[in-house]
Each structure stands twice: as structure tokens, then as C-alpha cells.
Coordinates of C-alpha atoms in Angstrom, one line a residue:
X1 CA 89.2 116.6 121.5
X2 CA 92.3 116.5 119.2
X3 CA 94.7 116.2 122.1
X4 CA 92.7 113.3 123.7
X5 CA 92.4 111.4 120.4
X6 CA 95.4 111.8 118.0
X7 CA 93.4 110.0 115.2
X8 CA 90.9 112.9 115.0
X9 CA 90.9 114.5 111.6
X10 CA 89.7 117.9 110.4
X11 CA 86.6 116.2 108.9
X12 CA 85.9 114.7 112.3
X13 CA 86.1 118.1 113.9
X14 CA 83.8 119.6 111.3
X15 CA 81.2 116.8 111.9
X16 CA 81.5 117.4 115.7
X17 CA 81.0 121.1 115.4
X18 CA 78.2 120.7 112.8
X19 CA 76.2 118.9 115.5
X20 CA 76.2 122.2 117.4
X21 CA 75.3 124.1 114.2
X22 CA 78.8 125.5 113.9
X23 CA 80.5 125.6 110.5
X24 CA 84.3 126.1 110.3
X25 CA 86.4 125.8 107.1
X26 CA 89.1 123.3 107.0
X27 CA 91.9 125.8 106.5
X28 CA 90.8 127.7 109.6
X29 CA 91.0 124.5 111.6
X30 CA 94.5 123.7 110.3
X31 CA 95.6 127.2 111.2
X32 CA 94.3 126.9 114.7
X33 CA 95.9 123.4 115.2
X34 CA 99.2 124.9 114.0
X35 CA 98.9 127.7 116.6
X36 CA 98.4 125.0 119.2
X37 CA 101.5 123.3 118.0
X38 CA 99.5 120.3 116.6
X39 CA 101.3 120.3 113.3
X40 CA 100.0 117.1 112.0
X41 CA 98.2 113.9 113.0
X42 CA 100.1 110.7 112.4
X43 CA 98.5 107.3 112.4
X44 CA 101.0 104.4 112.6
X45 CA 99.6 101.2 111.1
X46 CA 101.3 97.9 111.9
X47 CA 100.4 94.2 112.0
X48 CA 103.0 93.2 114.6
X49 CA 102.2 94.0 118.2
X50 CA 105.9 94.0 119.1
X51 CA 106.6 96.8 116.6
X52 CA 103.7 98.9 117.8
X53 CA 104.7 98.5 121.5
X54 CA 108.2 99.7 120.5
X55 CA 106.8 102.6 118.6
X56 CA 104.5 103.6 121.5
X57 CA 107.5 103.5 123.9
X58 CA 109.6 105.7 121.7
X59 CA 106.7 108.1 121.2
X60 CA 106.3 108.4 124.9
X61 CA 110.0 108.9 125.5
X62 CA 110.0 111.8 122.9
X63 CA 106.9 113.3 124.4
X64 CA 105.0 113.1 121.1
X65 CA 101.2 113.8 121.5
X66 CA 100.1 113.7 117.9
X67 CA 100.6 110.0 117.1
X68 CA 97.9 107.3 117.0
X69 CA 98.5 103.6 116.8
X70 CA 96.5 101.0 114.9
X71 CA 97.2 97.2 114.8
X72 CA 95.6 96.1 111.6
X73 CA 96.1 95.3 107.9
X74 CA 96.2 98.3 105.7
X75 CA 92.9 97.4 104.1
X76 CA 91.1 98.1 107.4
X77 CA 92.3 101.7 107.5
X78 CA 89.6 103.8 105.8
X79 CA 90.2 107.3 107.3
X80 CA 91.2 110.2 105.0
X81 CA 94.9 111.2 105.0
X82 CA 97.2 113.5 103.0
X83 CA 100.5 111.7 103.0
X84 CA 101.3 108.0 103.2
X85 CA 104.7 106.9 104.4
X86 CA 106.0 103.3 104.3
X87 CA 109.5 102.1 105.3
X88 CA 110.8 98.7 104.1
X89 CA 107.4 97.8 102.6
X90 CA 108.1 94.1 101.7
X91 CA 107.3 92.8 98.2
X92 CA 103.8 93.8 97.1
X93 CA 103.3 95.7 100.4
X94 CA 104.8 98.6 98.5
X95 CA 102.1 98.2 95.8
X96 CA 99.4 98.0 98.5
X97 CA 100.5 101.3 100.0
X98 CA 100.7 102.9 96.5
X99 CA 97.2 101.8 95.7
X100 CA 95.9 103.1 99.1
X101 CA 97.5 106.5 98.6
X102 CA 96.2 106.8 95.0
X103 CA 92.7 105.9 96.0
X104 CA 92.9 108.6 98.8
X105 CA 94.5 111.2 96.5
X106 CA 97.4 111.4 99.0
X107 CA 101.1 112.0 98.4
X108 CA 103.4 109.2 99.2
X109 CA 107.0 108.5 100.3
X110 CA 107.8 104.7 100.1
X111 CA 110.9 102.7 100.7
X112 CA 110.4 99.3 99.0
X113 CA 112.0 96.1 100.2
X114 CA 112.3 92.4 99.4
X115 CA 112.0 92.8 95.6
X116 CA 112.4 89.0 95.2
X117 CA 109.0 88.5 96.9
X118 CA 107.1 90.5 94.2
X119 CA 104.8 88.3 92.2
X120 CA 101.3 88.3 90.7
X121 CA 98.5 88.2 93.3
X122 CA 94.7 88.6 93.4
X123 CA 94.9 92.4 93.5
X124 CA 98.1 93.0 91.5
X125 CA 99.7 91.8 88.3
X126 CA 103.1 92.7 87.0
X127 CA 104.4 94.6 85.1
X128 CA 102.1 97.4 86.1
X129 CA 102.7 100.1 83.5
X130 CA 101.7 99.9 79.8
X131 CA 105.3 100.6 78.6
X132 CA 106.7 97.8 80.7
X133 CA 103.9 95.5 79.7
X134 CA 104.8 96.1 76.1
X135 CA 108.4 95.1 76.8
X136 CA 108.4 92.4 79.5
X137 CA 106.3 89.3 80.1
X138 CA 105.1 88.5 83.6
X139 CA 107.8 85.8 83.9
X140 CA 110.5 88.2 82.7
X141 CA 109.4 90.8 85.3
X142 CA 109.6 88.1 88.0
X143 CA 113.2 87.4 86.9
X144 CA 113.9 91.1 87.0
X145 CA 112.7 91.2 90.6
X146 CA 114.9 88.3 91.6
X147 CA 117.9 90.1 90.3
X148 CA 116.8 93.3 92.1
X149 CA 117.3 91.4 95.4
X150 CA 121.0 90.8 94.7
X151 CA 122.3 93.8 96.6
X152 CA 123.7 92.3 99.8
X153 CA 127.0 93.8 100.9
X154 CA 128.8 90.4 100.8
X155 CA 128.2 90.1 97.0
X156 CA 130.7 91.3 94.5
X157 CA 130.4 95.0 93.6
X158 CA 129.5 94.4 90.0
X159 CA 126.7 92.1 91.0
X160 CA 125.4 94.6 93.5
X161 CA 125.4 97.3 90.8
X162 CA 123.3 95.0 88.5
X163 CA 120.9 94.5 91.4
X164 CA 120.6 98.2 92.0
X165 CA 119.8 98.9 88.3
X166 CA 117.1 96.2 88.5
X167 CA 115.7 97.8 91.6
X168 CA 115.4 101.0 89.6
X169 CA 113.6 99.3 86.8
X170 CA 111.1 97.6 89.1
X171 CA 110.4 101.0 90.8
X172 CA 110.2 102.8 87.5
X173 CA 107.4 100.5 86.4
X174 CA 105.6 101.4 89.6
X175 CA 106.2 105.1 89.1
X176 CA 104.9 105.1 85.5
X177 CA 101.8 103.2 86.6
X178 CA 101.1 105.8 89.3
X179 CA 101.7 108.6 86.7
X180 CA 98.7 107.4 84.7
X181 CA 96.6 108.6 87.7
X182 CA 98.0 112.1 87.3
X183 CA 100.7 111.7 89.9
X184 CA 104.2 113.2 89.6
X185 CA 106.6 110.5 90.8
X186 CA 110.4 110.4 91.4
X187 CA 112.5 107.3 92.0
X188 CA 115.5 108.2 94.1
X189 CA 118.2 106.8 96.4
X190 CA 118.6 107.4 100.1
X191 CA 121.8 109.0 101.3
X192 CA 124.0 107.5 102.6
X193 CA 123.3 104.3 100.6
X194 CA 124.4 102.3 103.6
X195 CA 121.3 103.5 105.6
X196 CA 119.3 100.7 104.2
X197 CA 120.0 97.4 102.3
X198 CA 117.3 98.4 99.9
X199 CA 117.7 102.2 99.6
X200 CA 115.4 103.2 96.9
X201 CA 112.5 105.7 97.5
X202 CA 109.4 106.4 95.6
X203 CA 108.2 109.9 96.1
X204 CA 104.9 110.9 94.6
X205 CA 102.7 114.1 94.5
X206 CA 99.0 113.8 93.6
X207 CA 97.4 115.9 90.9
X208 CA 96.8 119.5 91.8
X209 CA 93.4 120.0 93.3
X210 CA 91.1 122.7 91.8
X211 CA 91.6 125.9 93.7
X212 CA 88.7 127.3 95.7
X213 CA 86.6 129.9 93.9
X214 CA 87.7 133.5 94.3
X215 CA 86.0 135.4 97.0
X216 CA 85.5 132.3 99.2
X217 CA 85.6 133.2 102.9
X218 CA 86.2 130.9 105.9
X219 CA 83.2 130.6 108.2

């Protein structure tokens, strides 16, 4: 079942087995999947058909069997997941991924992009954290984002450095907002810095879940 459909989750397996009156604890399933070299289920979500076709081709070339593909907006993805990863999430797309991960209680690794496109929208207003709201107005935050986009290699080094500092402030606001939900968040830079024009990363871990009661045994 899992090999045929990479989007299958442990919860799906539990429901499938429950139909046959079989109960198996999630940790047992994860251990079994590990033994079968099915280390994780990956769902790649993308709007653009061209990008999905390229990803599917690369997946086939590498012989990867645990990747599913979904052409849709992020809002349409409702399955449970443990880690959200976004590369070059443009403008408020970073904030959409952050929100989705927080709602799911999932960890996240996000590479923001296009800071100059960040602006208030129906679902998001900026600044996001209380400390930044006490310091910057919405207009001042928008100006900060415009400066954060000034990191192109053809710009003078001093100007790029200012842009990098502004990137850090924009992402710090995002990190502090996520921390109000119990997350532990780090803002860091990719190495080498030349690997991406916008090389910041937001790495967040969700609150620790309550441990299972002592004496619990897998079915």
C-alpha cells in the first residue's frame, strides 16, 4: 500500500488496518517502514506544472520511491505532516508555509525570498510579532522589506550588507511571532552564501509533545 501510494501516512495505514479490526501503534509502523527502507514520505506541492514535471523526472532518475506530487495551492493540502520545507518561498509565501506548519504542529525549514514583495494581505499583517509592532509601523516595515531586497551581487558591498541586515530583521520578526506558539526558532545563513541570492533560513522546532504514559505497550 505504501509503495504503491507515496502519499500514504501512518494515520492512513491505521485506518486501513482498523477496517480489519487490527490495531497497530504508530511507532511500530514507523519502525517497520524503516526496516523496509521507507524512511519518510515526501509530498512535493507546487503550482507550476513545469516544476512538477522536472521534479518527477529527477525523482525517477534517482530511483526515489517515497515521493508524491501535488499540483495545488498550499491551502488545499490538508494531510498531516511532521516537517515542512520551502525553498525560495516568495514574499508572503514564507508566511503561508509558517502558518501551515504551526497549525499542523510541524517543524519547518524555510528559505525566504523576494522580501520586497512582502505586504499586508487578507490573511497577514506586518509586523507580525508584538515587539516589532511596538517599534515599527506597517509602512516602516514595508520600507524595511524593500531594503531587504537590496542584496544583488552587482550592488556595492556596503549596500548588500545593509540588505542582509534588513533580511535578518524581517525574519527575526517572523521567528518571534512563531515563538509565541511555543516554537524554538533560529534564523541562520546558508553556506556558502553564494548558494542562493537570498540565503537566510528559518529553522523551527514545535513544542515538545507530552510523552506517552509509562507502561504503554504497542499493539
